[in-house]
Amino acid sequence: MLVRLAPVTRALLVSLLAACKAAESGAPGDTEDTDDTGFEGDPEVFSELSAPVDIHIDDRGVPHIYGQTDADVFFAAGYQVAVDRLFQMDLMRRRAYGRGAEVLGAGKVDEDRISRLFDFPRWGRLDAERLKTESPEEYHLFVAWTAGVNRRIEELNSGPRRCRTGSARRS
């Protein structure tokens, strides 16, 4: 089953993207920005990578992602985040929707009520629609990121499962 980007995660990504745009300091770096977002056509669609993407994980466990287009890099970033933190992402999604008590027990019911009171899904949808209208190129990057996360989820749902005693195929 594919997931939609949680409203809280979407808001954090919007903030991150805005901060990255504002932080163009001109400082020398190890990459060259070509301003190629990889956006063509419908901002709701990310079909596939335009070229191979390299993900290098340094000795501190930090992934460094290199690709031809921004959309390719965002796809790979979404994929890598899902590899490293899918459980945490699921907990954030449940928190945003007010459904943490489903897996964490009755102690989370009050937090769930607060989350539902704030109606984070509504704010996430409004934020996404605004971004889609005001900047379809940037919205497309979020679509690419979500496609990367969903690719990892598809792999987990269709591939072998690792167990403490070895591996097992899902039947």
Coordinates of N, CA, C and O in Angstrom, one line a residue:
M1 N 0.8 -1.2 0.0 CA 0.0 0.0 0.0 C 0.9 1.2 0.0 O 1.8 1.4 0.8
L2 N 0.6 2.2 -0.9 CA 1.4 3.4 -1.0 C 0.8 4.4 0.0 O -0.3 4.4 0.3
V3 N 1.7 5.3 0.5 CA 1.3 6.3 1.5 C 1.3 7.6 0.8 O 2.1 7.9 -0.1
R4 N 0.5 8.5 1.3 CA 0.6 9.9 0.9 C 1.5 10.6 1.9 O 1.7 10.2 3.0
L5 N 2.1 11.7 1.4 CA 3.0 12.5 2.3 C 2.2 13.1 3.4 O 1.2 13.7 3.2
A6 N 2.7 12.8 4.6 CA 2.0 13.3 5.8 C 2.0 14.9 5.8 O 3.0 15.5 5.4
P7 N 1.0 15.5 6.3 CA 0.9 17.0 6.3 C 2.1 17.6 7.0 O 2.6 18.6 6.6
V8 N 2.5 17.0 8.1 CA 3.6 17.6 8.9 C 4.9 17.5 8.1 O 5.7 18.4 8.0
T9 N 5.1 16.3 7.5 CA 6.3 16.1 6.6 C 6.3 17.1 5.5 O 7.3 17.7 5.1
R10 N 5.1 17.3 4.9 CA 5.0 18.2 3.7 C 5.4 19.6 4.2 O 6.1 20.3 3.5
A11 N 4.9 20.0 5.3 CA 5.2 21.4 5.8 C 6.7 21.5 6.1 O 7.3 22.5 5.8
L12 N 7.3 20.5 6.6 CA 8.7 20.5 6.9 C 9.5 20.6 5.6 O 10.5 21.3 5.5
L13 N 9.1 19.8 4.6 CA 9.8 19.9 3.3 C 9.6 21.3 2.6 O 10.6 21.8 2.0
V14 N 8.4 21.9 2.7 CA 8.2 23.2 2.2 C 9.2 24.2 2.9 O 9.9 25.0 2.2
S15 N 9.3 24.1 4.2 CA 10.2 25.0 4.9 C 11.7 24.7 4.5 O 12.4 25.7 4.3
L16 N 12.0 23.5 4.4 CA 13.4 23.1 4.0 C 13.7 23.7 2.6 O 14.8 24.3 2.3
L17 N 12.8 23.5 1.6 CA 13.0 24.0 0.3 C 13.2 25.5 0.3 O 14.0 26.1 -0.4
A18 N 12.3 26.2 1.1 CA 12.4 27.6 1.1 C 13.7 28.1 1.7 O 14.4 29.0 1.3
A19 N 14.2 27.4 2.8 CA 15.5 27.7 3.4 C 16.6 27.5 2.4 O 17.6 28.2 2.4
C20 N 16.5 26.4 1.7 CA 17.6 26.1 0.7 C 17.7 27.2 -0.4 O 18.8 27.6 -0.8
K21 N 16.5 27.6 -0.8 CA 16.5 28.7 -1.9 C 17.1 30.0 -1.3 O 17.8 30.7 -2.0
A22 N 16.8 30.3 0.0 CA 17.2 31.5 0.6 C 18.7 31.5 1.0 O 19.3 32.5 1.1
A23 N 19.2 30.3 1.1 CA 20.6 30.1 1.5 C 21.6 30.1 0.4 O 22.8 29.7 0.6
E24 N 21.3 30.6 -0.8 CA 22.2 30.6 -1.9 C 23.3 31.7 -1.6 O 23.1 32.9 -1.9
S25 N 24.3 31.3 -1.0 CA 25.4 32.2 -0.5 C 26.5 32.4 -1.5 O 27.3 33.2 -1.3
G26 N 26.6 31.5 -2.5 CA 27.7 31.6 -3.4 C 28.9 31.0 -2.9 O 30.0 31.1 -3.6
A27 N 28.9 30.3 -1.8 CA 30.1 29.7 -1.2 C 30.5 28.5 -2.1 O 29.6 27.8 -2.7
P28 N 31.8 28.3 -2.3 CA 32.2 27.1 -3.1 C 31.7 25.8 -2.5 O 31.7 25.6 -1.3
G29 N 31.3 24.9 -3.4 CA 30.9 23.6 -2.9 C 31.4 22.5 -3.8 O 32.2 22.8 -4.7
D30 N 31.0 21.3 -3.5 CA 31.6 20.2 -4.3 C 30.6 19.8 -5.4 O 30.9 18.8 -6.1
T31 N 29.6 20.5 -5.6 CA 28.7 20.2 -6.7 C 28.4 21.5 -7.5 O 28.6 22.6 -7.1
E32 N 27.9 21.3 -8.7 CA 27.6 22.4 -9.6 C 26.1 22.4 -9.8 O 25.5 21.4 -10.2
D33 N 25.4 23.5 -9.5 CA 24.0 23.6 -9.6 C 23.6 24.0 -11.0 O 24.1 25.1 -11.5
T34 N 22.9 23.2 -11.8 CA 22.6 23.6 -13.2 C 21.2 24.2 -13.3 O 20.8 24.5 -14.4
D35 N 20.5 24.4 -12.2 CA 19.1 24.9 -12.2 C 18.2 24.0 -13.0 O 17.1 24.5 -13.4
D36 N 18.5 22.8 -13.2 CA 17.6 21.9 -13.9 C 16.8 21.1 -12.9 O 17.3 20.2 -12.2
T37 N 15.5 21.5 -12.8 CA 14.7 20.8 -11.8 C 14.2 19.5 -12.3 O 13.7 18.7 -11.5
G38 N 14.2 19.2 -13.6 CA 13.7 18.0 -14.1 C 12.2 18.0 -14.3 O 11.5 17.0 -14.5
F39 N 11.6 19.2 -14.2 CA 10.1 19.4 -14.3 C 9.7 19.6 -15.8 O 10.2 20.4 -16.5
E40 N 8.8 18.7 -16.2 CA 8.2 18.9 -17.5 C 6.8 18.4 -17.4 O 6.5 17.3 -17.0
G41 N 5.8 19.2 -17.8 CA 4.5 18.8 -17.9 C 3.7 18.9 -16.6 O 3.8 19.8 -15.8
D42 N 3.0 17.8 -16.2 CA 2.2 17.7 -15.1 C 3.0 17.6 -13.8 O 3.7 16.7 -13.6
P43 N 2.8 18.6 -12.9 CA 3.5 18.5 -11.6 C 3.1 17.4 -10.7 O 3.9 17.0 -9.8
E44 N 2.0 16.7 -11.0 CA 1.6 15.6 -10.2 C 2.3 14.3 -10.5 O 2.1 13.3 -9.9
V45 N 3.0 14.3 -11.6 CA 3.6 13.0 -12.1 C 5.1 13.0 -12.0 O 5.8 13.9 -12.5
F46 N 5.6 12.0 -11.4 CA 7.1 11.7 -11.5 C 7.2 10.3 -12.0 O 6.9 9.3 -11.3
S47 N 7.5 10.1 -13.3 CA 7.5 8.8 -13.9 C 8.7 7.9 -13.6 O 8.6 6.8 -13.2
E48 N 9.9 8.5 -13.7 CA 11.1 7.7 -13.5 C 12.3 8.7 -13.5 O 12.2 9.9 -13.8
L49 N 13.4 8.2 -13.0 CA 14.7 8.9 -13.0 C 15.1 9.2 -14.4 O 15.0 8.4 -15.3
S50 N 15.7 10.4 -14.7 CA 16.2 10.8 -16.0 C 17.6 10.2 -16.2 O 18.0 10.1 -17.4
A51 N 18.3 9.9 -15.1 CA 19.6 9.4 -15.2 C 20.0 8.7 -13.9 O 19.3 9.0 -12.9
P52 N 21.0 7.9 -13.9 CA 21.4 7.3 -12.6 C 21.7 8.3 -11.5 O 22.2 9.4 -11.8
V53 N 21.4 8.0 -10.3 CA 21.7 8.8 -9.1 C 22.7 8.1 -8.2 O 22.6 6.8 -8.0
D54 N 23.7 8.8 -7.7 CA 24.6 8.2 -6.8 C 24.3 8.6 -5.3 O 24.1 9.8 -5.1
I55 N 24.2 7.7 -4.4 CA 24.0 7.9 -3.0 C 25.3 7.4 -2.3 O 25.5 6.2 -2.3
H56 N 26.0 8.3 -1.8 CA 27.2 7.9 -1.0 C 27.0 8.2 0.5 O 26.6 9.3 0.8
I57 N 27.2 7.2 1.3 CA 27.0 7.3 2.7 C 28.4 7.4 3.3 O 29.2 6.5 3.2
D58 N 28.7 8.6 4.0 CA 30.0 8.8 4.5 C 30.2 8.0 5.8 O 29.3 7.3 6.3
D59 N 31.4 8.1 6.4 CA 31.7 7.4 7.6 C 30.9 7.7 8.8 O 30.9 7.0 9.8
R60 N 30.2 8.8 8.8 CA 29.3 9.2 9.9 C 27.8 8.8 9.6 O 26.9 9.1 10.4
G61 N 27.6 8.1 8.5 CA 26.3 7.7 8.1 C 25.4 8.7 7.4 O 24.2 8.5 7.3
V62 N 26.0 9.8 7.0 CA 25.3 10.8 6.3 C 25.2 10.6 4.8 O 26.3 10.5 4.2
P63 N 24.0 10.5 4.2 CA 24.0 10.3 2.8 C 24.2 11.5 2.0 O 23.8 12.6 2.4
H64 N 25.0 11.4 0.9 CA 25.3 12.5 0.0 C 24.8 12.1 -1.4 O 25.2 11.0 -1.9
I65 N 23.9 12.8 -1.9 CA 23.1 12.4 -3.1 C 23.5 13.3 -4.3 O 23.4 14.5 -4.2
Y66 N 23.8 12.6 -5.4 CA 24.3 13.3 -6.6 C 23.4 12.8 -7.8 O 23.3 11.6 -8.0
G67 N 22.9 13.8 -8.6 CA 22.1 13.4 -9.7 C 22.0 14.5 -10.8 O 22.5 15.6 -10.6
Q68 N 21.5 14.1 -12.0 CA 21.4 15.1 -13.1 C 20.4 16.2 -12.9 O 20.7 17.3 -13.2
T69 N 19.3 15.9 -12.3 CA 18.3 16.9 -12.1 C 17.9 17.0 -10.6 O 18.1 16.1 -9.8
D70 N 17.2 18.1 -10.2 CA 16.7 18.2 -8.9 C 15.7 17.2 -8.6 O 15.7 16.6 -7.5
A71 N 14.8 16.9 -9.5 CA 13.8 15.9 -9.3 C 14.4 14.5 -9.0 O 14.0 13.7 -8.2
D72 N 15.5 14.2 -9.8 CA 16.2 12.9 -9.5 C 16.8 12.9 -8.1 O 16.7 11.8 -7.4
V73 N 17.4 14.0 -7.7 CA 18.0 14.0 -6.3 C 16.9 13.9 -5.3 O 17.0 13.2 -4.3
F74 N 15.7 14.6 -5.5 CA 14.7 14.5 -4.5 C 14.1 13.1 -4.4 O 13.8 12.6 -3.3
F75 N 14.0 12.5 -5.6 CA 13.5 11.1 -5.6 C 14.4 10.2 -4.7 O 14.0 9.5 -3.9
A76 N 15.7 10.3 -5.0 CA 16.7 9.5 -4.3 C 16.7 9.9 -2.8 O 16.9 9.0 -1.9
A77 N 16.5 11.2 -2.5 CA 16.5 11.6 -1.1 C 15.2 11.0 -0.4 O 15.4 10.5 0.8
G78 N 14.1 11.0 -1.0 CA 12.9 10.3 -0.4 C 13.1 8.8 -0.2 O 12.8 8.3 0.8
Y79 N 13.8 8.2 -1.2 CA 14.1 6.8 -1.1 C 15.0 6.5 0.1 O 14.7 5.6 0.9
Q80 N 16.0 7.3 0.2 CA 17.0 7.1 1.2 C 16.4 7.4 2.6 O 16.7 6.7 3.6
V81 N 15.6 8.4 2.7 CA 15.0 8.7 4.0 C 14.1 7.5 4.4 O 14.1 7.1 5.6
A82 N 13.4 6.9 3.5 CA 12.6 5.7 3.7 C 13.4 4.5 4.1 O 13.0 3.7 5.0
V83 N 14.6 4.4 3.5 CA 15.5 3.3 3.9 C 15.9 3.5 5.4 O 15.8 2.5 6.2
D84 N 16.2 4.7 5.7 CA 16.8 4.9 7.1 C 15.7 5.2 8.1 O 15.9 4.8 9.3
R85 N 14.6 5.7 7.8 CA 13.7 6.2 8.8 C 12.2 6.0 8.5 O 11.3 6.7 9.0
L86 N 11.9 4.9 7.9 CA 10.4 4.6 7.5 C 9.6 4.5 8.8 O 8.5 5.0 8.8
F87 N 10.1 3.8 9.8 CA 9.3 3.7 11.0 C 9.0 5.0 11.7 O 7.9 5.3 12.1
Q88 N 10.0 5.9 11.7 CA 9.9 7.2 12.3 C 8.9 8.0 11.4 O 8.0 8.8 12.0
M89 N 8.9 7.9 10.1 CA 8.0 8.6 9.2 C 6.6 8.1 9.5 O 5.6 8.9 9.5
D90 N 6.4 6.8 9.7 CA 5.1 6.3 10.0 C 4.6 6.9 11.3 O 3.4 7.2 11.4
L91 N 5.4 7.0 12.3 CA 5.0 7.6 13.6 C 4.6 9.0 13.4 O 3.6 9.5 14.0
M92 N 5.4 9.8 12.6 CA 5.0 11.2 12.4 C 3.7 11.3 11.6 O 2.9 12.2 11.9
R93 N 3.4 10.4 10.7 CA 2.2 10.4 10.0 C 1.0 10.1 10.9 O 0.0 10.8 10.9
R94 N 1.2 9.1 11.8 CA 0.2 8.8 12.7 C -0.1 10.0 13.7 O -1.2 10.2 14.1
R95 N 1.0 10.6 14.1 CA 0.8 11.8 15.0 C 0.0 12.9 14.3 O -0.8 13.5 14.9
A96 N 0.3 13.2 13.0 CA -0.4 14.2 12.3 C -1.8 13.9 12.1 O -2.7 14.8 12.2
Y97 N -2.2 12.6 11.9 CA -3.6 12.2 11.7 C -4.3 11.9 13.0 O -5.5 11.6 13.0
G98 N -3.6 12.0 14.1 CA -4.2 11.7 15.4 C -4.5 10.2 15.5 O -5.5 9.8 16.1
R99 N -3.5 9.4 15.1 CA -3.8 7.9 15.1 C -2.6 7.2 15.8 O -2.4 6.0 15.6
G100 N -1.9 7.9 16.7 CA -0.7 7.2 17.4 C -1.1 6.1 18.3 O -0.4 5.2 18.5
A101 N -2.3 6.3 19.0 CA -2.8 5.3 20.0 C -3.0 4.0 19.3 O -3.0 3.0 20.0
E102 N -3.2 3.9 18.0 CA -3.4 2.6 17.4 C -2.3 1.7 17.5 O -2.4 0.5 17.6
V103 N -1.0 2.2 17.6 CA 0.1 1.4 17.7 C 0.9 1.6 19.0 O 1.6 0.7 19.5
L104 N 0.7 2.8 19.6 CA 1.5 3.1 20.9 C 0.7 3.0 22.1 O 1.2 3.2 23.2
G105 N -0.6 2.7 22.0 CA -1.4 2.4 23.2 C -2.2 3.6 23.7 O -2.1 4.8 23.1
A106 N -3.0 3.4 24.7 CA -4.0 4.4 25.2 C -3.3 5.6 25.8 O -3.9 6.7 25.8
G107 N -2.0 5.6 26.1 CA -1.3 6.7 26.6 C -1.2 7.9 25.6 O -0.8 9.0 25.9
K108 N -1.4 7.6 24.3 CA -1.3 8.6 23.2 C -2.7 9.1 22.8 O -2.7 10.0 21.9
V109 N -3.7 8.7 23.5 CA -5.1 9.2 23.1 C -5.2 10.7 23.2 O -5.7 11.4 22.3
D110 N -4.7 11.3 24.3 CA -4.7 12.8 24.5 C -4.0 13.5 23.4 O -4.5 14.5 22.8
E111 N -2.8 13.0 23.0 CA -2.1 13.6 21.9 C -2.8 13.5 20.6 O -2.8 14.4 19.8
D112 N -3.5 12.3 20.4 CA -4.3 12.1 19.2 C -5.4 13.2 19.1 O -5.7 13.7 18.1
R113 N -6.1 13.4 20.2 CA -7.2 14.4 20.3 C -6.7 15.8 19.9 O -7.3 16.5 19.2
I114 N -5.5 16.1 20.4 CA -4.9 17.4 20.1 C -4.6 17.5 18.6 O -4.9 18.5 18.0
S115 N -4.0 16.5 18.1 CA -3.7 16.5 16.7 C -4.9 16.6 15.8 O -4.9 17.4 14.8
R116 N -6.0 15.9 16.2 CA -7.2 16.0 15.4 C -7.9 17.4 15.6 O -8.5 17.9 14.6
L117 N -7.7 18.0 16.7 CA -8.2 19.3 17.0 C -7.6 20.3 16.0 O -8.2 21.2 15.4
F118 N -6.2 20.2 15.9 CA -5.5 21.1 15.0 C -5.7 20.8 13.5 O -5.5 21.6 12.6
D119 N -6.2 19.6 13.2 CA -6.6 19.2 11.8 C -5.4 19.4 10.8 O -5.5 20.1 9.8
F120 N -4.3 18.8 11.2 CA -3.1 18.9 10.4 C -3.3 18.5 8.9 O -2.7 19.1 8.0
P121 N -4.1 17.4 8.7 CA -4.3 17.1 7.3 C -4.9 18.2 6.4 O -4.5 18.4 5.3
R122 N -5.8 18.9 7.0 CA -6.4 20.1 6.3 C -5.3 21.1 5.9 O -5.3 21.6 4.8
W123 N -4.5 21.5 6.9 CA -3.4 22.5 6.7 C -2.4 22.0 5.6 O -1.9 22.7 4.8
G124 N -2.1 20.7 5.7 CA -1.2 20.1 4.7 C -1.8 20.2 3.3 O -1.0 20.5 2.4
R125 N -3.1 19.8 3.1 CA -3.7 19.9 1.8 C -3.7 21.3 1.3 O -3.4 21.6 0.1
L126 N -4.0 22.3 2.2 CA -4.1 23.7 1.7 C -2.7 24.2 1.4 O -2.5 24.9 0.4
D127 N -1.7 23.8 2.1 CA -0.3 24.2 1.8 C 0.2 23.6 0.5 O 0.8 24.2 -0.3
A128 N -0.2 22.3 0.3 CA 0.2 21.7 -1.0 C -0.5 22.3 -2.2 O 0.1 22.6 -3.2
E129 N -1.8 22.6 -2.1 CA -2.5 23.3 -3.1 C -1.9 24.7 -3.4 O -1.8 25.1 -4.6
R130 N -1.5 25.4 -2.4 CA -0.9 26.7 -2.6 C 0.4 26.6 -3.3 O 0.7 27.3 -4.3
L131 N 1.3 25.6 -2.9 CA 2.5 25.4 -3.5 C 2.4 25.0 -5.0 O 3.1 25.5 -5.9
K132 N 1.4 24.1 -5.2 CA 1.1 23.6 -6.6 C 0.7 24.8 -7.5 O 1.1 24.9 -8.7
T133 N -0.1 25.7 -7.0 CA -0.5 26.9 -7.8 C 0.6 27.9 -8.0 O 0.8 28.4 -9.1
E134 N 1.3 28.2 -6.9 CA 2.3 29.3 -6.9 C 3.6 28.8 -7.5 O 4.3 29.7 -8.1
S135 N 4.0 27.6 -7.4 CA 5.3 27.1 -7.9 C 5.2 25.6 -8.3 O 5.7 24.8 -7.5
P136 N 4.6 25.4 -9.5 CA 4.5 24.0 -9.9 C 5.9 23.2 -10.0 O 5.9 22.0 -9.7
E137 N 6.9 24.0 -10.3 CA 8.3 23.3 -10.4 C 8.7 22.8 -9.0 O 9.2 21.7 -8.9
E138 N 8.5 23.6 -7.9 CA 8.8 23.1 -6.6 C 7.9 22.0 -6.1 O 8.3 21.1 -5.5
Y139 N 6.6 22.2 -6.4 CA 5.7 21.1 -6.1 C 6.1 19.8 -6.7 O 6.0 18.7 -6.1
H140 N 6.6 19.8 -7.9 CA 7.0 18.6 -8.6 C 8.1 17.9 -7.8 O 8.2 16.7 -7.8
L141 N 9.0 18.7 -7.2 CA 10.1 18.1 -6.4 C 9.5 17.3 -5.2 O 10.0 16.3 -4.8
F142 N 8.4 17.8 -4.6 CA 7.8 17.1 -3.5 C 7.1 15.8 -4.0 O 7.1 14.8 -3.4
V143 N 6.6 15.9 -5.2 CA 6.0 14.7 -5.9 C 7.1 13.6 -6.1 O 7.0 12.5 -5.8
A144 N 8.3 14.1 -6.5 CA 9.4 13.2 -6.8 C 9.9 12.6 -5.5 O 10.2 11.4 -5.4
W145 N 10.0 13.4 -4.4 CA 10.4 12.9 -3.1 C 9.4 11.8 -2.6 O 9.8 10.8 -2.1
T146 N 8.1 12.1 -2.7 CA 7.1 11.1 -2.3 C 7.2 9.8 -3.2 O 7.0 8.7 -2.6
A147 N 7.5 10.0 -4.5 CA 7.7 8.8 -5.3 C 8.8 8.0 -4.8 O 8.8 6.7 -4.9
G148 N 9.9 8.6 -4.4 CA 11.1 7.9 -3.8 C 10.7 7.1 -2.6 O 11.1 5.9 -2.4
V149 N 9.9 7.7 -1.7 CA 9.5 7.0 -0.5 C 8.6 5.9 -0.8 O 8.8 4.7 -0.3
N150 N 7.7 6.1 -1.8 CA 6.8 5.0 -2.2 C 7.5 3.9 -2.9 O 7.1 2.7 -2.7
R151 N 8.6 4.2 -3.6 CA 9.4 3.1 -4.3 C 9.9 2.2 -3.2 O 9.9 1.0 -3.3
R152 N 10.5 2.8 -2.1 CA 11.0 1.9 -1.0 C 9.9 1.1 -0.4 O 10.1 -0.1 -0.1
I153 N 8.8 1.7 -0.2 CA 7.6 0.9 0.4 C 7.2 -0.2 -0.5 O 7.0 -1.3 0.0
E154 N 7.2 0.0 -1.8 CA 6.9 -1.1 -2.7 C 7.9 -2.2 -2.6 O 7.5 -3.4 -2.7
E155 N 9.2 -1.9 -2.5 CA 10.2 -2.9 -2.4 C 10.0 -3.7 -1.1 O 10.1 -4.9 -1.2
L156 N 9.7 -3.0 0.0 CA 9.5 -3.7 1.2 C 8.3 -4.6 1.2 O 8.3 -5.8 1.7
N157 N 7.2 -4.2 0.5 CA 6.0 -5.0 0.4 C 6.1 -6.2 -0.5 O 5.4 -7.1 -0.4
S158 N 7.0 -6.1 -1.5 CA 7.1 -7.2 -2.5 C 8.3 -8.1 -2.3 O 8.4 -9.2 -2.9
G159 N 9.3 -7.7 -1.5 CA 10.5 -8.4 -1.4 C 10.6 -9.3 -0.2 O 9.7 -9.4 0.6
P160 N 11.8 -9.9 0.0 CA 12.0 -10.8 1.2 C 11.9 -10.0 2.4 O 12.3 -8.8 2.5
R161 N 11.5 -10.6 3.5 CA 11.4 -9.9 4.8 C 12.6 -10.5 5.6 O 12.8 -11.7 5.7
R162 N 13.3 -9.6 6.3 CA 14.3 -10.0 7.2 C 13.8 -10.3 8.5 O 13.0 -9.5 9.1
C163 N 14.1 -11.4 9.0 CA 13.7 -11.8 10.4 C 14.9 -12.0 11.2 O 16.1 -12.1 10.7
R164 N 14.8 -12.1 12.5 CA 15.9 -12.2 13.4 C 16.7 -13.5 13.1 O 17.8 -13.7 13.3
T165 N 15.9 -14.5 12.6 CA 16.6 -15.8 12.4 C 16.9 -16.0 10.9 O 17.3 -17.1 10.6
G166 N 16.8 -15.0 10.1 CA 17.1 -15.2 8.7 C 16.2 -14.4 7.9 O 15.8 -13.3 8.2
S167 N 15.9 -14.9 6.7 CA 14.9 -14.1 5.8 C 13.8 -15.0 5.4 O 13.9 -16.2 5.4
A168 N 12.7 -14.4 5.1 CA 11.5 -15.1 4.7 C 10.8 -14.4 3.6 O 10.8 -13.2 3.6
R169 N 10.2 -15.1 2.7 CA 9.4 -14.5 1.7 C 8.0 -14.3 2.1 O 7.4 -15.1 2.8
R170 N 7.4 -13.2 1.7 CA 6.0 -12.9 2.1 C 5.1 -13.8 1.2 O 5.3 -13.9 0.0
S171 N 4.1 -14.4 1.8 CA 3.3 -15.3 1.0 C 2.0 -14.6 0.5 O 1.6 -13.5 0.9

